[in-house]
Coordinates of C-alpha atoms (C1' of nucleotides) in Angstrom, one line a residue:
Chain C
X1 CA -16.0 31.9 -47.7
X2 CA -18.0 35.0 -47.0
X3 CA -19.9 33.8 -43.4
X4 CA -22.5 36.0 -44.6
X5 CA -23.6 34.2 -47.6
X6 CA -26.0 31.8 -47.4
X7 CA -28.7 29.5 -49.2
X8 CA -32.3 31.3 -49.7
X9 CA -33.4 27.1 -51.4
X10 CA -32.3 24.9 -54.7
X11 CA -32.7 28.0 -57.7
X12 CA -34.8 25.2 -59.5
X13 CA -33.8 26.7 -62.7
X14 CA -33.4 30.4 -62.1
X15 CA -31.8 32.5 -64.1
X16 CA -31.1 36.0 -62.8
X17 CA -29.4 37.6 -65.4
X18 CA -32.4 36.8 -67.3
X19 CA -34.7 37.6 -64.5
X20 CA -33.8 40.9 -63.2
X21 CA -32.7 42.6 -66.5
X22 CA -35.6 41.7 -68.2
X23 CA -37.7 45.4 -67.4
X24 CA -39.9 43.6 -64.3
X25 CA -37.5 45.6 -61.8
X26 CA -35.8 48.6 -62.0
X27 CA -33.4 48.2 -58.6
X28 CA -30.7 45.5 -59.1
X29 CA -27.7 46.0 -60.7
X30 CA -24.8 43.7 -61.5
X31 CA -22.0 43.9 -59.2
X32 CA -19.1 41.6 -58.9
X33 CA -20.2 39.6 -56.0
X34 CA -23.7 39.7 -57.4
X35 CA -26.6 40.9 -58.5
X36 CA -27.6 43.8 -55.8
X37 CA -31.0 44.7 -55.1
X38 CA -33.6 46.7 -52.9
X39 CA -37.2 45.8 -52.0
X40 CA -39.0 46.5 -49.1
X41 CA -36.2 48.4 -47.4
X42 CA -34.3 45.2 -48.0
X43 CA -30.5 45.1 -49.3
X44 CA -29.8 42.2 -51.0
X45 CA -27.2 40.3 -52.9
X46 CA -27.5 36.9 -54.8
X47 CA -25.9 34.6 -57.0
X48 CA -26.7 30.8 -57.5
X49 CA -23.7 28.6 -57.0
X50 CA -24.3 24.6 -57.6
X51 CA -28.0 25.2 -58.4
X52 CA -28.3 27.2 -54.9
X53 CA -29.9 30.7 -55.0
X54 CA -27.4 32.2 -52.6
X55 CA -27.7 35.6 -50.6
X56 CA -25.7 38.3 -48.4
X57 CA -28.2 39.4 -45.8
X58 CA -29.6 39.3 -42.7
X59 CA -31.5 35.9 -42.1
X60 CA -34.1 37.5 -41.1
X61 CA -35.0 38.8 -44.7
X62 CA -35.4 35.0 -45.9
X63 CA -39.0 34.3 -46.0
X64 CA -38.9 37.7 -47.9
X65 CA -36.4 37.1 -50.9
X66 CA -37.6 33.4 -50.8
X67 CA -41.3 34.8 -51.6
X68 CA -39.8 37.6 -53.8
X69 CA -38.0 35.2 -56.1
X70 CA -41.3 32.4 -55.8
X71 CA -38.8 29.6 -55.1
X72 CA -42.1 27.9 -54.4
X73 CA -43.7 27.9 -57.3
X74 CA -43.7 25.0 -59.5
X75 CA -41.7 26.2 -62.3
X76 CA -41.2 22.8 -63.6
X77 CA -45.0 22.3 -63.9
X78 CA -45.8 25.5 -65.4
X79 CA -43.6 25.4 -68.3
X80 CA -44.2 21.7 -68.9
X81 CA -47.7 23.0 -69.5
X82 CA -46.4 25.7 -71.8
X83 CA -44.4 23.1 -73.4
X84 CA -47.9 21.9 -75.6
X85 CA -47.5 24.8 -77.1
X86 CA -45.0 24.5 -80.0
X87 CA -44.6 28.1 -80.2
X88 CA -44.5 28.9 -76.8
X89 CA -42.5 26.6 -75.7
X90 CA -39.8 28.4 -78.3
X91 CA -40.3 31.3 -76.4
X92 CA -39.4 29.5 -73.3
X93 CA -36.6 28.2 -74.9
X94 CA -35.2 31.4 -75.4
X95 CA -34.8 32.6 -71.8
X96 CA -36.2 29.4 -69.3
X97 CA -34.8 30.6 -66.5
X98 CA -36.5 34.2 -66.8
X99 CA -39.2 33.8 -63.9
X100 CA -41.8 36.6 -62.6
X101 CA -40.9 38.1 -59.3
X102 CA -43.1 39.0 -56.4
X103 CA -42.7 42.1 -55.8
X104 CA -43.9 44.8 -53.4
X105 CA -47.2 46.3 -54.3
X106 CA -46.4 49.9 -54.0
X107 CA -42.8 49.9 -56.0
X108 CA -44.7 48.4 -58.4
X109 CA -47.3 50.8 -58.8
X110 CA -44.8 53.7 -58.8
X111 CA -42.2 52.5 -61.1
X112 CA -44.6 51.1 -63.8
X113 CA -46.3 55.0 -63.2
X114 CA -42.7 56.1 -64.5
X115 CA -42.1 53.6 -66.8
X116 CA -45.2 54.8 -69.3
X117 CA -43.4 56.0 -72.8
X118 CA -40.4 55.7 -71.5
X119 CA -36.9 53.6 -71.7
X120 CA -35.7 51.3 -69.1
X121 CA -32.4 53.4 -67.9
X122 CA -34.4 56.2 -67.6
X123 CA -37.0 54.7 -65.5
X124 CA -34.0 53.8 -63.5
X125 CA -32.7 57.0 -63.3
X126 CA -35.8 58.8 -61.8
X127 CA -36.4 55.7 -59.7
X128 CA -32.8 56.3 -58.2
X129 CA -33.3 60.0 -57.4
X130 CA -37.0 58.8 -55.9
X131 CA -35.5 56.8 -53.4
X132 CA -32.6 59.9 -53.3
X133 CA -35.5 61.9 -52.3
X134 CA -37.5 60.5 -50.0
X135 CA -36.6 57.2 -49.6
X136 CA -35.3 55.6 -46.1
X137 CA -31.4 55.8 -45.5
X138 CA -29.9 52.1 -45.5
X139 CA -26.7 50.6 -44.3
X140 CA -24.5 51.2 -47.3
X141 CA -25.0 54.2 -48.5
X142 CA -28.2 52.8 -50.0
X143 CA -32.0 54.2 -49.9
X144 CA -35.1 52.4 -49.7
X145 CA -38.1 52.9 -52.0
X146 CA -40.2 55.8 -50.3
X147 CA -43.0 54.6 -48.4
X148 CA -46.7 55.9 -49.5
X149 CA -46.6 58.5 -46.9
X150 CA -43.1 59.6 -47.2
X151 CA -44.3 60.4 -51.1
X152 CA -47.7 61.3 -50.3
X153 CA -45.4 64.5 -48.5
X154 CA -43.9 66.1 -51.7
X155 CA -45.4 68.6 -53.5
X156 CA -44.8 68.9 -57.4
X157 CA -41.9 71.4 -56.1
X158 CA -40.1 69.1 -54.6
X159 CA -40.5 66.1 -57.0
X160 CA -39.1 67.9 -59.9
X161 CA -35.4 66.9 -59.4
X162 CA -36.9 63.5 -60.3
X163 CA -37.2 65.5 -63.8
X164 CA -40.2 62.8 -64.3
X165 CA -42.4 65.3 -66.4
X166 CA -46.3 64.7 -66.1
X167 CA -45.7 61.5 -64.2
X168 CA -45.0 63.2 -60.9
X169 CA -48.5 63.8 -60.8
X170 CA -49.7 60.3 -61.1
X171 CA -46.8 59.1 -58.3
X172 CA -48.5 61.9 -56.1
X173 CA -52.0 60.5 -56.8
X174 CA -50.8 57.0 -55.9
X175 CA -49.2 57.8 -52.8
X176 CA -52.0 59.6 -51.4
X177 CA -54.9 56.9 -52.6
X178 CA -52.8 54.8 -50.4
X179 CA -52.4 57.0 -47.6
X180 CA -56.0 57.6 -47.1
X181 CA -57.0 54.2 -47.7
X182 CA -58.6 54.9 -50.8
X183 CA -56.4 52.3 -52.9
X184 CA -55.8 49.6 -50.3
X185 CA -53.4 46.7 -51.7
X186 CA -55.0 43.8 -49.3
X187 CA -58.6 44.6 -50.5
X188 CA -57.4 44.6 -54.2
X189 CA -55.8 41.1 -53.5
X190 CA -59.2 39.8 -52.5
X191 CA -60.7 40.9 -55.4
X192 CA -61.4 39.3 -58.6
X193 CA -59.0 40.3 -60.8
X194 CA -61.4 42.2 -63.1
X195 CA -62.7 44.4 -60.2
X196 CA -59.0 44.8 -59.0
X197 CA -58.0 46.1 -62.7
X198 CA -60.5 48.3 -62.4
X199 CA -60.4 49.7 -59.0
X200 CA -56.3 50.2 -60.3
X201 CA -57.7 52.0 -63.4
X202 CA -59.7 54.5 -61.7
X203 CA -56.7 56.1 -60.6
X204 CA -55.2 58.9 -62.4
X205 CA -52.2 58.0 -64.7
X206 CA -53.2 54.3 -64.5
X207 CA -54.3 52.7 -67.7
X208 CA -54.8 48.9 -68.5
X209 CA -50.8 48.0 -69.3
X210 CA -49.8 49.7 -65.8
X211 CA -53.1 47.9 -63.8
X212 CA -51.9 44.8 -65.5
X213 CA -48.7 45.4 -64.5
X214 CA -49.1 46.2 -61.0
X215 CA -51.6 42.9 -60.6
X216 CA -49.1 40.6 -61.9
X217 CA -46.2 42.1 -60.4
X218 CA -47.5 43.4 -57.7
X219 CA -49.9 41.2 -56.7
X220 CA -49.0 37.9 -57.9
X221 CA -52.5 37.7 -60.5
X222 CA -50.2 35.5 -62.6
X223 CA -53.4 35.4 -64.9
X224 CA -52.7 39.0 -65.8
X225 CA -51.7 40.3 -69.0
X226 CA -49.1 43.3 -69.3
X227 CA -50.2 44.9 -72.5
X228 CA -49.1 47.8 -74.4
X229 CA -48.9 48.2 -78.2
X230 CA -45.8 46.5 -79.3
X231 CA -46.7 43.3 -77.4
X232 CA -50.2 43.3 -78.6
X233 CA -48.7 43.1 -81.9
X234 CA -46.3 40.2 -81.2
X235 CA -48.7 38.5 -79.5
X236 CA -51.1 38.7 -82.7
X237 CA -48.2 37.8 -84.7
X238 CA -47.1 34.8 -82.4
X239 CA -50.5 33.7 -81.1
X240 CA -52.9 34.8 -83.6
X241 CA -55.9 33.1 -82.2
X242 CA -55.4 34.5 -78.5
X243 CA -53.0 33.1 -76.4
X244 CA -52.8 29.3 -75.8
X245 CA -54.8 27.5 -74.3
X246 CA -51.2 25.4 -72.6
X247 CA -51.0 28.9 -70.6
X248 CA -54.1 28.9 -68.5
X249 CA -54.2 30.3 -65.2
X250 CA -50.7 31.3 -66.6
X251 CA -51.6 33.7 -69.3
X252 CA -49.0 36.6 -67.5
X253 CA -46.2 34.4 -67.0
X254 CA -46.4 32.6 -70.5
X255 CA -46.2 36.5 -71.7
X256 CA -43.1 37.0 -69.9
X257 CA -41.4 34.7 -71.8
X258 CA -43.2 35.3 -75.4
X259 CA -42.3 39.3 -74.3
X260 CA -38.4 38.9 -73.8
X261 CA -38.7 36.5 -76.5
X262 CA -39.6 39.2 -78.7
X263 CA -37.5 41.7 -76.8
X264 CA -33.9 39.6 -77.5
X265 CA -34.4 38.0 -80.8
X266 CA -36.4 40.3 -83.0
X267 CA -34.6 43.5 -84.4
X268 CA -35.3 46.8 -82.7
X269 CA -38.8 47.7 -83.0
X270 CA -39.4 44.7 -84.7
X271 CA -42.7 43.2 -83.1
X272 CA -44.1 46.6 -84.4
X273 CA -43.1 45.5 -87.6
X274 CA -41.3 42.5 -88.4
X275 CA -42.6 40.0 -86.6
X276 CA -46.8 40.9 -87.8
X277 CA -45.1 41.6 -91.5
X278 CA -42.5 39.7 -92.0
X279 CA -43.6 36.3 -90.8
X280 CA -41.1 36.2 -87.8
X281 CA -44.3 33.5 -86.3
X282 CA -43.4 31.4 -89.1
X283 CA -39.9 30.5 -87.2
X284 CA -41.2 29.9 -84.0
Chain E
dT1 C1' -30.3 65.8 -84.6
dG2 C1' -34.2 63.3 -84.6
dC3 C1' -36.5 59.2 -83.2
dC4 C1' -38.5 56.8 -79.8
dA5 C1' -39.5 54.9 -75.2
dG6 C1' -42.8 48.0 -71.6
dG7 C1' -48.8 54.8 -71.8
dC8 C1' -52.2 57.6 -70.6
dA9 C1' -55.7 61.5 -70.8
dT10 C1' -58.1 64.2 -73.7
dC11 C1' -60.0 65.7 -77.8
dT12 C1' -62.4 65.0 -82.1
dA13 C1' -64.9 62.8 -85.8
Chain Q
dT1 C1' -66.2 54.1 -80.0
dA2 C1' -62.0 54.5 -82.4
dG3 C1' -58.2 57.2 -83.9
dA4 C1' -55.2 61.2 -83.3
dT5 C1' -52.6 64.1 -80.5
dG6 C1' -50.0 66.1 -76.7
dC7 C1' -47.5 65.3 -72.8
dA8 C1' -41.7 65.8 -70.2
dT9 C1' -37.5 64.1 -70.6
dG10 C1' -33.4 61.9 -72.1
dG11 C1' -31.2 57.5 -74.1
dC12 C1' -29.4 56.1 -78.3

DNA sequence: TGCCAGGCATCTA
DNA sequence: TAGATGCATGGC
């Protein structure tokens, strides 16, 4: 038995391959003993054994991966609400363990900045060579995500090995809102989330699928809604009428599962198509 | 080889 | 105000 390895709490349902393939994170990977994963300047690995989330790290970190993972939220409750929705509680069918992750505010910001029009190993890729750049050495071999100021330092010279194109610019503009207090992820937490949205959107690069983004992942709005154009459609294919009224308070979380939903059973590209066109509603 | 990627800023009508 | 276009890069 490794002496290392030890219980965060009861999973409650968790599913982590579900979880942290699903294109809310861009730093785990699957490894033999685990999944493996940064945050914070955190190294982490986990598995659930016995219906125990288990982890290899120092027990220190806890309280950090037990808030990361939201081991306290009522998972049970939330989808038994969904569940009054015939057709979203198909889409929770399809992946009920999937379950939206608390993440840190400013890896958020950065790697949804990266992730506009583009595909999920290539956001990993520059997010790797990020971390390569300016991100704190950890045990391992491993890097943490740069802090604000640590990226707020490069210039476009140094940040095109990231080979990010135009979005260098925007992770530039982040960092330094940050540094100089202008963007200030406590004061956007007390916000209302309309205000937050905005204050997010009035940075450069940041449009209303990335603010959305950032307040759901980032910032635990779980009201938020991650929109961009193929999930507008399968959302007007699935929930023609807006979405249900089963997910309120909920609305960003019920879209995580109506999203991978779409993502793993519709063929490639098909919310854009099949799913308005073809009557792909009509099975769930 | 060409399409497209969990968008956004900017321009134009 | 809505729609079209360009943007940098690489996975598939």
């Amino acid at each position: 038995m490794d002496k290392d390895l030890h219980a965060l709490g009861p999973a409650r349902g968790l599913d982590l391959d579900a979880t942290l393939s699903s294109g809310q994170c861009f730093r785990w990977q699957q490894t033999p003993a685990g999944w493996q994963g940064i945050a914070a300047g955190r190294a982490v690995t986990v598995r659930i054994e016995n219906g125990l989330l288990l982890a290899r790290c120092p027990a220190a970190d806890d309280p950090f991966w037990q808030n990361y993972f939201a081991l306290d939220l009522d998972y049970t409750a939330i989808l038994a609400r969904f569940a009054k929705s015939r057709r979203l509680a198909a889409c929770v069918a399809a992946a009920p363990g999937l379950r939206v992750l608390r993440q840190p505010f400013f890896e958020v910001l950065c790697t949804f900045l990266i992730s506009q029009n583009n595909n999920i190993p290539r956001i990993r890729g520059i997010v790797e060579r990020l971390c390569a750049l300016c991100g704190a050495p950890l045990p391992g071999g491993l890097r943490a995500f740069p802090t604000p100021a640590a990226l707020a330092a490069q210039t476009p010279d140094t940040m095109a090995v990231l080979r990010a194109g135009w979005r260098s610019d925007y992770l530039l503009g982040a960092a330094r809102a940050v540094v100089s207090g202008d963007l200030c992820p406590d004061l956007l937490a007390a916000l209302p989330p309309e205000q937050a949205r905005a204050r997010l959107m009035a940075l450069k690069g940041v449009g209303p699928k990335v603010a959305d983004c950032v307040l759901l992942y980032g910032l635990g709005v779980w009201d938020a809604c991650p929109m961009d154009v193929w999930m507008k459609k399968a959302m007007k294919a699935f929930f023609p009428k807006g979405m249900p009224r089963a997910a309120k308070g909920y609305a960003g979380i019920a879209q995580q599962y109506i999203f991978e939903y779409a993502r793993t059973r519709l063929p490639r590209g098909g919310a854009k198509k099949t799913a308005a066109q073809t009557g792909a509603h009509g099975r769930i």
